[in-house]
CSV table of N, CA and C in Angstrom, one decimal:
chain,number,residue,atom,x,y,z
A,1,UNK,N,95.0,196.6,114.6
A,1,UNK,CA,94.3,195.4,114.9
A,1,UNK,C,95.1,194.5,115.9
A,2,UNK,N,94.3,193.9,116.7
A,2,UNK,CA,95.0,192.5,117.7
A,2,UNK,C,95.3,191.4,117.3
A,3,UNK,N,96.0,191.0,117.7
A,3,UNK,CA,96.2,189.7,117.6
A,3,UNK,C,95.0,189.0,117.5
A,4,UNK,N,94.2,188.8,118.0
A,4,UNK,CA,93.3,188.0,118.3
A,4,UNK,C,92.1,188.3,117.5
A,5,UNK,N,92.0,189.7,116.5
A,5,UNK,CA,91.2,189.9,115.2
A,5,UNK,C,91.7,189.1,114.0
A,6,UNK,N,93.3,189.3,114.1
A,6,UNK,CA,93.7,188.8,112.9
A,6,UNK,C,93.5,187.1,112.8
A,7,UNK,N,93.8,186.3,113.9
A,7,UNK,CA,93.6,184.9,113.8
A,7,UNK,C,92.4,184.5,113.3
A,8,UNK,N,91.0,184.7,113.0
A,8,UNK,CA,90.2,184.4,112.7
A,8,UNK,C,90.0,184.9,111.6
A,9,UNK,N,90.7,185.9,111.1
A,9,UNK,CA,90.8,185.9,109.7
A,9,UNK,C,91.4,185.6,108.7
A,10,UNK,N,92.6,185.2,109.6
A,10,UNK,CA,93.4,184.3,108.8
A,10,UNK,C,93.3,183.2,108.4
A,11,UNK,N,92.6,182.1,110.0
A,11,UNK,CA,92.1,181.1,109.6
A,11,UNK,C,91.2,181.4,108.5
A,12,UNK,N,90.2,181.7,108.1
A,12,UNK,CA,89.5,181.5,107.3
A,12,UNK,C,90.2,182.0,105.9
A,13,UNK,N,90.7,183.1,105.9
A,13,UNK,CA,92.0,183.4,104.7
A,13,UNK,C,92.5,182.3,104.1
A,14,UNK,N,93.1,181.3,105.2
A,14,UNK,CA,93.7,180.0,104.5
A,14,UNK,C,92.7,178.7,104.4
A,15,UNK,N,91.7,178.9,105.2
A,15,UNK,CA,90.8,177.7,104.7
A,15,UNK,C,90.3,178.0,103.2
A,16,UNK,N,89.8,179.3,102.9
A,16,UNK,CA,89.5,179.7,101.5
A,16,UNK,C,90.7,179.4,100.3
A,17,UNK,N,92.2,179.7,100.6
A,17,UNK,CA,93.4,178.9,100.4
A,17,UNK,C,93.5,177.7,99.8
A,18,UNK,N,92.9,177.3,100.6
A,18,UNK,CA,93.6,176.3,100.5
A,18,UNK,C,91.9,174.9,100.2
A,19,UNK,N,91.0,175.2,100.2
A,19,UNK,CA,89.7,175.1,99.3
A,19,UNK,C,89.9,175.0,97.8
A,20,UNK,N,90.6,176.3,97.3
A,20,UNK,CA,90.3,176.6,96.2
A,20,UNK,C,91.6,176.0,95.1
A,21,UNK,N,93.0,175.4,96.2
A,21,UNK,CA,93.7,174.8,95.5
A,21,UNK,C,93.4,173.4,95.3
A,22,UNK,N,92.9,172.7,96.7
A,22,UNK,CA,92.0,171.2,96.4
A,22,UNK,C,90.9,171.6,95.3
A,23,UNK,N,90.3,172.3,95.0
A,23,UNK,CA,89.5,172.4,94.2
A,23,UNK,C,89.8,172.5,92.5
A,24,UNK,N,90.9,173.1,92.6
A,24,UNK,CA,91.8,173.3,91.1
A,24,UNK,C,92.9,172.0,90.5
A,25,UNK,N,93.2,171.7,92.0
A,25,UNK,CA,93.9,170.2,92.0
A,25,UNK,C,92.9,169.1,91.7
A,26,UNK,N,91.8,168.9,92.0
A,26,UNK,CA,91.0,167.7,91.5
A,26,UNK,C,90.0,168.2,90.4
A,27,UNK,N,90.0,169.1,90.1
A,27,UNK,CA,89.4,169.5,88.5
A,27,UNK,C,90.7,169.2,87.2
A,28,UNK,N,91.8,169.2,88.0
A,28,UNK,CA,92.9,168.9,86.6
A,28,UNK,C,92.7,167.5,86.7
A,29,UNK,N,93.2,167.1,88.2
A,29,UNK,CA,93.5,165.9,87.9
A,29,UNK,C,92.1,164.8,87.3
A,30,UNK,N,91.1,164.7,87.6
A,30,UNK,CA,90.0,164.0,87.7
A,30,UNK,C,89.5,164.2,86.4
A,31,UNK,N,90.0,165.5,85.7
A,31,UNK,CA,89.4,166.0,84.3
A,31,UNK,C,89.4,164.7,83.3
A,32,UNK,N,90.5,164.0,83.0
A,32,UNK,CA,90.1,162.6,82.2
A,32,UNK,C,89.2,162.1,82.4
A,33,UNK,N,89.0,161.7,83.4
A,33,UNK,CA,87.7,160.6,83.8
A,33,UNK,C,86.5,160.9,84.1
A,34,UNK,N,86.1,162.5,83.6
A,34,UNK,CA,84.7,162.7,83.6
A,34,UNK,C,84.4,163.3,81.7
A,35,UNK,N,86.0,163.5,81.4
A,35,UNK,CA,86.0,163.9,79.7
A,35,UNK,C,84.9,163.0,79.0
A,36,UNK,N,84.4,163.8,77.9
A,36,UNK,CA,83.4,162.8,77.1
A,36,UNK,C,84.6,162.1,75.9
A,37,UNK,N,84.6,160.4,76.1
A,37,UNK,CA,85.5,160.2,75.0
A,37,UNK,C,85.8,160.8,73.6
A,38,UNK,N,86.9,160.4,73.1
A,38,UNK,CA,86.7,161.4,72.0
A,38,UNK,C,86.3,160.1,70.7
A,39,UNK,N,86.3,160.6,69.8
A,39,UNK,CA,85.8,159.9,68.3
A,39,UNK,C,86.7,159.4,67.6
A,40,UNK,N,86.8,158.3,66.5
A,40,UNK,CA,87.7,157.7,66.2
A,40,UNK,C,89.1,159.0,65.1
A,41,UNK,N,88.1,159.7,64.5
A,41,UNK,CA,89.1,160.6,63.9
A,41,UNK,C,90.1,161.4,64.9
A,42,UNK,N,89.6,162.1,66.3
A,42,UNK,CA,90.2,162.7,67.3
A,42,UNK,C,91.5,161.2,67.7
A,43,UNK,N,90.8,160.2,67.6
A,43,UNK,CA,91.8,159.0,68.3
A,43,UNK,C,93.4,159.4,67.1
A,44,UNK,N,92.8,159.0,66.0
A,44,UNK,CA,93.7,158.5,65.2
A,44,UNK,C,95.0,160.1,64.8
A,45,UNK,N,94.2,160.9,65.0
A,45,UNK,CA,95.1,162.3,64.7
A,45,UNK,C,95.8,162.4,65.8
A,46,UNK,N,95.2,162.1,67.2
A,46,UNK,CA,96.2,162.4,68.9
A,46,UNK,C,97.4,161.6,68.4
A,47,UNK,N,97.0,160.4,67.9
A,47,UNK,CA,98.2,159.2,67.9
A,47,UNK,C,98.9,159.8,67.2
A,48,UNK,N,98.5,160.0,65.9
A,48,UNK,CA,99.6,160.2,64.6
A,48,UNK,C,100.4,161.5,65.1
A,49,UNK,N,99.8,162.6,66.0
A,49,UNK,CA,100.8,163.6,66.5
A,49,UNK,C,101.9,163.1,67.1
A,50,UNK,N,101.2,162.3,68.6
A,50,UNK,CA,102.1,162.0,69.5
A,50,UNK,C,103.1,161.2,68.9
A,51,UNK,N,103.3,160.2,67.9
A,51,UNK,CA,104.0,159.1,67.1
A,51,UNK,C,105.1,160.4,66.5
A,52,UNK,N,104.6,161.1,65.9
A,52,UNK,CA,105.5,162.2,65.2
A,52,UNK,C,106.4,163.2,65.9
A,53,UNK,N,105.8,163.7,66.9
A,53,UNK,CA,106.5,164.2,68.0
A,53,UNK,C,107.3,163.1,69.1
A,54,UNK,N,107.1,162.0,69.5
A,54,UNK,CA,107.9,161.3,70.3
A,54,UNK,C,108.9,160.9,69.7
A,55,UNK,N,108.3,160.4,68.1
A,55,UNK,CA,109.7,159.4,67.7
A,55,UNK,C,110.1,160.1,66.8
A,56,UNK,N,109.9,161.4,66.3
A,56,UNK,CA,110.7,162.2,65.8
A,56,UNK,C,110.2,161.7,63.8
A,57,UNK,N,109.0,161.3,63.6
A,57,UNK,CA,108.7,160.7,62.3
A,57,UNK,C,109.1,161.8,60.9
A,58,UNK,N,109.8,161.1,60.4
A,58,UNK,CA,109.8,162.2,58.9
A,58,UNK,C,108.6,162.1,58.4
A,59,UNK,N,108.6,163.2,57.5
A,59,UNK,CA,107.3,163.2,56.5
A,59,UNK,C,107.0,161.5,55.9
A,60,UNK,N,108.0,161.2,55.1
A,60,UNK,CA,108.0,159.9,54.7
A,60,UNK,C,107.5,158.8,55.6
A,61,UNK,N,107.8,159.1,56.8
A,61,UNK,CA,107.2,157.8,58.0
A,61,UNK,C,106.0,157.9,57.8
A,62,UNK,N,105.8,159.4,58.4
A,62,UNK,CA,104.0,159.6,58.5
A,62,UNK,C,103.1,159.2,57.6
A,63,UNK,N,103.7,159.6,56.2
A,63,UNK,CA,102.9,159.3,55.0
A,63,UNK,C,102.7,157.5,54.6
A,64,UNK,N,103.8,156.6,55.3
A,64,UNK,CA,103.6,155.7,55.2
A,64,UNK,C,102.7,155.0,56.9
A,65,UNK,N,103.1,155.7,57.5
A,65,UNK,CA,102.0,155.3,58.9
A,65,UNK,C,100.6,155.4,58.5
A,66,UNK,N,100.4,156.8,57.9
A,66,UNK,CA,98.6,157.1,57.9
A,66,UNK,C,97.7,156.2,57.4
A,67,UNK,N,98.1,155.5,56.5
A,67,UNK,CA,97.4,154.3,55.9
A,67,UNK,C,97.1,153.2,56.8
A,68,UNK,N,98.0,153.1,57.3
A,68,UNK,CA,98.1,151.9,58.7
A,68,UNK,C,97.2,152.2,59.4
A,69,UNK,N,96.7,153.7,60.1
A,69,UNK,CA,96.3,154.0,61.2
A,69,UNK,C,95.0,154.2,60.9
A,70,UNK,N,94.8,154.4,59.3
A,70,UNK,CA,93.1,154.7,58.9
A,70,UNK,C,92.2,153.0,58.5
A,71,UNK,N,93.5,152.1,58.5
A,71,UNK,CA,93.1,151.2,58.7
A,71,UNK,C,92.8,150.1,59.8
A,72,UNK,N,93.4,150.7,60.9
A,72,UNK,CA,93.3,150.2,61.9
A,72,UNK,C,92.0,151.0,62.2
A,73,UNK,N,91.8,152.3,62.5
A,73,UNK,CA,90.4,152.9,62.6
A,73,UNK,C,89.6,152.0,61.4
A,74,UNK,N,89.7,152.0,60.8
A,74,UNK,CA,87.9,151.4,60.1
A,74,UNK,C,87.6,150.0,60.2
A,75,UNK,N,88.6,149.1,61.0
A,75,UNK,CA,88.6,147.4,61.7
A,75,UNK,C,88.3,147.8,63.5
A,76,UNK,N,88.3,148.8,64.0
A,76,UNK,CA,87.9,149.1,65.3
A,76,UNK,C,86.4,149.5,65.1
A,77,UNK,N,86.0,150.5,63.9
A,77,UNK,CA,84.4,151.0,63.9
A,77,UNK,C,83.6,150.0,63.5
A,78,UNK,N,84.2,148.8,63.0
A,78,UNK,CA,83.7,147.5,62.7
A,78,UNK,C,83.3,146.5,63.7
A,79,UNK,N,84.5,146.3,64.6
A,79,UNK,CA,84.3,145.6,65.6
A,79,UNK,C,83.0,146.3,66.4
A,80,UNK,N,83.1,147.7,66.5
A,80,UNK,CA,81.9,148.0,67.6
A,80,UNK,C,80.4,148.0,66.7
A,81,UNK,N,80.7,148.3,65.8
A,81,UNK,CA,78.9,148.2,64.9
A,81,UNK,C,78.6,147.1,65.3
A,82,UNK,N,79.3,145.9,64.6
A,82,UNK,CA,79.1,144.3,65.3
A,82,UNK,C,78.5,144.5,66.7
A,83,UNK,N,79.5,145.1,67.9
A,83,UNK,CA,79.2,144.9,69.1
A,83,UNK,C,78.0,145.4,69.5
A,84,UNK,N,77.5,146.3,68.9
A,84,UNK,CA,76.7,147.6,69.3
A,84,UNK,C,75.3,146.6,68.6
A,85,UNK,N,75.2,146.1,67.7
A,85,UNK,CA,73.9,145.1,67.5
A,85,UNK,C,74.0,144.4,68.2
A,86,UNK,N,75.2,143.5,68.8
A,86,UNK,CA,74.9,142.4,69.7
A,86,UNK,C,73.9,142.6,70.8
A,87,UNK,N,74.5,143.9,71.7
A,87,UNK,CA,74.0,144.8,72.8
A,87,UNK,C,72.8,144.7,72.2
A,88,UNK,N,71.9,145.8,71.2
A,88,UNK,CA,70.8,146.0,71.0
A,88,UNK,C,70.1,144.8,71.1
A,89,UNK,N,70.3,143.3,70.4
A,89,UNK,CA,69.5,142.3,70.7
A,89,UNK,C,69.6,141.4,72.4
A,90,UNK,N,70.5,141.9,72.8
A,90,UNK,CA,70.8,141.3,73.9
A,90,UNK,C,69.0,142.3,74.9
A,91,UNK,N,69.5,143.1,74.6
A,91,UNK,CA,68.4,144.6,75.0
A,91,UNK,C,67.0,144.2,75.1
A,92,UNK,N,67.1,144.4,73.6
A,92,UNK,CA,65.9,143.4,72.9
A,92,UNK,C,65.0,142.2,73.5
A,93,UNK,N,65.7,141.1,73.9
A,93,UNK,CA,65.3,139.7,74.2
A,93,UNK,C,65.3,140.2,75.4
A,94,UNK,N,65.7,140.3,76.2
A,94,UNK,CA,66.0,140.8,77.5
A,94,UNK,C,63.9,141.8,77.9
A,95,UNK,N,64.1,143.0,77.5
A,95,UNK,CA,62.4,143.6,77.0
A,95,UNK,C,61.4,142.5,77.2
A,96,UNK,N,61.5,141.8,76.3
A,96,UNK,CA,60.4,140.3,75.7
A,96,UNK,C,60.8,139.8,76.6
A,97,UNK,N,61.4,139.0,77.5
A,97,UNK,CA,60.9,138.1,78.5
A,97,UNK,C,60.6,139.1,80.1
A,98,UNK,N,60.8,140.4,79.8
A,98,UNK,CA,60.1,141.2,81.3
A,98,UNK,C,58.8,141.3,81.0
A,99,UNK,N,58.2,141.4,79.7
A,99,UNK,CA,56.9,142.3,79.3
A,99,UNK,C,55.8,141.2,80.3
A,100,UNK,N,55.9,139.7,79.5
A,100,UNK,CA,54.7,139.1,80.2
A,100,UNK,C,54.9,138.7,81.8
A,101,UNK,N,55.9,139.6,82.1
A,101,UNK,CA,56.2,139.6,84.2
A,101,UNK,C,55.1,140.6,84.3
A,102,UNK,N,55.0,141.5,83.8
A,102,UNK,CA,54.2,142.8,84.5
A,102,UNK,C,53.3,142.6,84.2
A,103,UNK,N,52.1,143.5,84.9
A,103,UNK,CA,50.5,143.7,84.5
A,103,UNK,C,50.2,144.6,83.2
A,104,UNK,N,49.3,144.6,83.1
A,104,UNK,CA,49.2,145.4,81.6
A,104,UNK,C,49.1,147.0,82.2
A,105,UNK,N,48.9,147.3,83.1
A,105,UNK,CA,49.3,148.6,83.3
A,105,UNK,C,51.2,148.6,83.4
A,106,UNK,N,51.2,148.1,84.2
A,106,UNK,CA,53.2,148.3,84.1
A,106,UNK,C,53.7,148.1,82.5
A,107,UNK,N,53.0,147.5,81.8
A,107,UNK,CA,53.8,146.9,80.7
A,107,UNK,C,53.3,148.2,79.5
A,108,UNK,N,52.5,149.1,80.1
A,108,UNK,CA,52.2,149.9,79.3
A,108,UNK,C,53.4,151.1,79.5
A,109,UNK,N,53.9,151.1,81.2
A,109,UNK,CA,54.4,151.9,81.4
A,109,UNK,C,56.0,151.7,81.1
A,110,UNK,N,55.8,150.6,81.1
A,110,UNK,CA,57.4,150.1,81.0
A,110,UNK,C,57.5,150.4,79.3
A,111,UNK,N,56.4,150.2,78.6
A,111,UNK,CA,57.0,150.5,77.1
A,111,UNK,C,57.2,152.2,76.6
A,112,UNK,N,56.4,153.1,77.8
A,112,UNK,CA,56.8,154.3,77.6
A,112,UNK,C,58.2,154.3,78.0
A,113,UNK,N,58.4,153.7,78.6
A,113,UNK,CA,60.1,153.8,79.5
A,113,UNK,C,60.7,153.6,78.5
A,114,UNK,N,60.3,152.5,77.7
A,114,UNK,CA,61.7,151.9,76.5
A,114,UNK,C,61.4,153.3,75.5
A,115,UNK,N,60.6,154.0,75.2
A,115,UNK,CA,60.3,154.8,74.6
A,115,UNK,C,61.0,156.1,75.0
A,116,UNK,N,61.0,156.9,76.2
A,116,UNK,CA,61.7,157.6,76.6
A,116,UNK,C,63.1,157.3,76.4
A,117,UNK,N,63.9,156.0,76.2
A,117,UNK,CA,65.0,156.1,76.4
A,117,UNK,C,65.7,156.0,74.9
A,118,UNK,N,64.9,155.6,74.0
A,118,UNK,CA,65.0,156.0,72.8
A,118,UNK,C,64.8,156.6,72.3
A,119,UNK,N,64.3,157.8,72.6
A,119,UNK,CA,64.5,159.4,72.5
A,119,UNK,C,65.6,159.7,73.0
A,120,UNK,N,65.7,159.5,74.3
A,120,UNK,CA,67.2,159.8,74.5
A,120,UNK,C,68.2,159.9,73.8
A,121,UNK,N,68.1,158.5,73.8
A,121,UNK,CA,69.4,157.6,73.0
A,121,UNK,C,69.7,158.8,71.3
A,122,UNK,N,67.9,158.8,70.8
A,122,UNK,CA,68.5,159.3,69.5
A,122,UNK,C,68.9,161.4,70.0
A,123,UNK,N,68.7,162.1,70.3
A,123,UNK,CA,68.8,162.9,71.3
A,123,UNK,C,70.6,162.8,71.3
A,124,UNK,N,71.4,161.8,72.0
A,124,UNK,CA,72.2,161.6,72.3
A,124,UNK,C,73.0,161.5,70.4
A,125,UNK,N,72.5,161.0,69.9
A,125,UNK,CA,73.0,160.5,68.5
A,125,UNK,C,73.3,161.9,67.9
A,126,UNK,N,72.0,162.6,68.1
A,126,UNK,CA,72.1,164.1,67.2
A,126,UNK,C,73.6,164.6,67.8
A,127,UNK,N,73.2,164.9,69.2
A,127,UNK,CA,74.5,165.9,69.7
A,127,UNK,C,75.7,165.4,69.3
A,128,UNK,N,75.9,163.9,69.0
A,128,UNK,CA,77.2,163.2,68.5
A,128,UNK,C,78.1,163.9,67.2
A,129,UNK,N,76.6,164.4,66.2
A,129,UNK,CA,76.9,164.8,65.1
A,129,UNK,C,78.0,166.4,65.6
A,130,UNK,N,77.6,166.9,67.0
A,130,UNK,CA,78.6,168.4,66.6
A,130,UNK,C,79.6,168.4,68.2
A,131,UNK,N,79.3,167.0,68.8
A,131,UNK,CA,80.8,167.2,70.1
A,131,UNK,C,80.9,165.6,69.8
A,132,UNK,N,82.2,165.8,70.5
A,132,UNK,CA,82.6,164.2,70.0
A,132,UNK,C,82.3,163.8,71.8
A,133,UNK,N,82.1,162.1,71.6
A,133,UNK,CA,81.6,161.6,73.3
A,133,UNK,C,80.3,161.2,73.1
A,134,UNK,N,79.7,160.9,74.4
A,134,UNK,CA,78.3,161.1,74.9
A,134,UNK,C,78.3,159.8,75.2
A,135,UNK,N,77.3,159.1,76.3
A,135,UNK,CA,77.6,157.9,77.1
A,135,UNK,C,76.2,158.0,77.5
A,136,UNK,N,75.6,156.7,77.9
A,136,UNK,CA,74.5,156.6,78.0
A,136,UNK,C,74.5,155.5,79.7
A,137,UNK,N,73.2,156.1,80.0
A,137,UNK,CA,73.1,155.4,81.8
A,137,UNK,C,71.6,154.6,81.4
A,138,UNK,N,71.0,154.1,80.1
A,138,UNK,CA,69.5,153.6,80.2
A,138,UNK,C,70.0,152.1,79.9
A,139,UNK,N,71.1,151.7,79.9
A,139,UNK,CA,71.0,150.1,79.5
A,139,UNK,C,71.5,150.3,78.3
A,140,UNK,N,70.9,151.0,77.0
A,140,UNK,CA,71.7,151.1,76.1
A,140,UNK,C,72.9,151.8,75.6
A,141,UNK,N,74.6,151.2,75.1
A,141,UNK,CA,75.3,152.2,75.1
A,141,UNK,C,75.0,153.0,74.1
A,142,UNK,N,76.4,153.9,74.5
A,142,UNK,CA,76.5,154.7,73.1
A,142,UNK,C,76.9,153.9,72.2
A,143,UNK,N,76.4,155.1,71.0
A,143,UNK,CA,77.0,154.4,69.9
A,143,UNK,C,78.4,154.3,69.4
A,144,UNK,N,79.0,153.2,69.4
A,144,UNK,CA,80.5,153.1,69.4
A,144,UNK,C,80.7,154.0,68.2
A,145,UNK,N,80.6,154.7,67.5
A,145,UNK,CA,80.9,155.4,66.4
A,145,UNK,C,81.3,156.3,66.3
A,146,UNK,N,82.3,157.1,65.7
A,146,UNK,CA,81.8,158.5,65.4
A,146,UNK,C,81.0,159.1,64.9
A,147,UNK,N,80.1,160.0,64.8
A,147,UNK,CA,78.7,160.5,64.1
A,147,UNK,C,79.4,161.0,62.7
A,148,UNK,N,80.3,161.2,62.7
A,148,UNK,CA,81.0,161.8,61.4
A,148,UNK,C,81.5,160.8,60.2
A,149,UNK,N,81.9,159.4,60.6
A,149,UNK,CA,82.2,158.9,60.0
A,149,UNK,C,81.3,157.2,59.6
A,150,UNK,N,80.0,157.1,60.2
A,150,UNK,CA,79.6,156.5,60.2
A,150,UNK,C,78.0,156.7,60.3
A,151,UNK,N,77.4,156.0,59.4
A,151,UNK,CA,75.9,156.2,59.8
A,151,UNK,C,75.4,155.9,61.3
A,152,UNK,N,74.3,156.2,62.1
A,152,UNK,CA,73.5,156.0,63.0
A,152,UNK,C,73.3,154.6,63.2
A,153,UNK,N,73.0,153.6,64.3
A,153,UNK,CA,72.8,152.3,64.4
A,153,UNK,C,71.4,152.5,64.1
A,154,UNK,N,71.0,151.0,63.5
A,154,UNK,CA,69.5,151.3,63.6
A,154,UNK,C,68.4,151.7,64.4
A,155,UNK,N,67.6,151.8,64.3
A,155,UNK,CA,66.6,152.0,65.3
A,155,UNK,C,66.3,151.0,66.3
A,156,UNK,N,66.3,151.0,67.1
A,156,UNK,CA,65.6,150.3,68.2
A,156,UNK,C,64.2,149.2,67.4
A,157,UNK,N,64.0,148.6,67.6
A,157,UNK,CA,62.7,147.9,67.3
A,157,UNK,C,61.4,148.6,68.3
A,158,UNK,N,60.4,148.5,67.5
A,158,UNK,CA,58.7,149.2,68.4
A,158,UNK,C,58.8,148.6,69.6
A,159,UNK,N,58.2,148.7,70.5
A,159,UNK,CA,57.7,148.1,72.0
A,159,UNK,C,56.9,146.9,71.4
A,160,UNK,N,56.3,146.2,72.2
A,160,UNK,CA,55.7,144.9,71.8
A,160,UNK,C,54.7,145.9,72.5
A,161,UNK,N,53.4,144.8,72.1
A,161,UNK,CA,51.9,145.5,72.2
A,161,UNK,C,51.5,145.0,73.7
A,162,UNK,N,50.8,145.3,74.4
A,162,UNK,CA,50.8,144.4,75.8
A,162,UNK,C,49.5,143.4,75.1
A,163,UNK,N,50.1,142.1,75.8
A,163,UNK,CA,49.1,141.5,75.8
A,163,UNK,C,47.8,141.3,76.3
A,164,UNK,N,46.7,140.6,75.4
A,164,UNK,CA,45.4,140.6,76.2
A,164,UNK,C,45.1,139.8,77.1
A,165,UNK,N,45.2,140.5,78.3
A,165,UNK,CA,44.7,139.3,79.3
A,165,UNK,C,43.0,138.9,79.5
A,166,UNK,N,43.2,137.6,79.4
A,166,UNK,CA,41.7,136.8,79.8
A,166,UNK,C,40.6,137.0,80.4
């Protein structure tokens, strides 16, 4: 071969190269921030490892840590249930003053919308029950919970009926 065969295959040799290590390099690095969070039990077990492995914890530590740390998880799943109703009526009241903007066709359409996304939402709830994560893009979050340790938020309230216009 020539010179002048090999150069163009080389170039492309190392463009392929060097593609595939940008490519391996931002799938590690960027992997956190597309991960589905994890659940309060996965929180509380990473910590109690990393606590045991960093600081070197005897059995005796741990056994006096875990109580601490399952109490700290059940004052965080608290905080978000609270927050997680607030959201829903924020949601809620928010619905009720768009409905009488639209016409009664939109307002029919818009309550399939609130409808579709409450399927979603519960859709999202199920799969909660067997991977930990899930995150929601309709307005309503997830549910701060873990599916494992906590019941399901309530339901959504019905759509409002459209009104009769005159």
């Amino acid at each position: 071969m020539t010179l002048l065969t090999i150069k163009p295959w080389l170039a492309l040799a190392l463009i392929f190269v060097l593609g595939t290590v940008t490519g391996v390099s931002l799938t590690i690095g960027l992997r956190p921030y597309f991960a589905p969070p994890m659940g309060m039990p996965q929180m509380k077990s990473q910590l109690e490892a990393k606590l045991t492995q960093r600081l070197g914890l005897t059995p005796d530590q741990q056994a006096r840590i875990d109580p601490i740390l399952t109490d700290q998880q059940k004052q965080i799943q608290g905080v978000r249930r609270e927050e997680f109703g607030r959201i829903a009526k924020i949601v809620e009241d928010s619905n009720k003053q768009i409905l009488p903007i639209l016409t009664a066709g939109q307002q029919t359409e818009f309550q399939r919308i609130e409808k579709e996304m409450e399927n979603q939402r519960e859709q999202r709830m199920g799969r909660m029950h067997h991977a930990p994560g899930g995150s929601s893009h309709n307005g309503m979050p997830k549910s701060p919970t873990d599916a494992d340790d906590l019941p399901p938020p309530p339901p959504m309230p019905p759509p409002m009926p459209p009104p009769v216009n005159p």
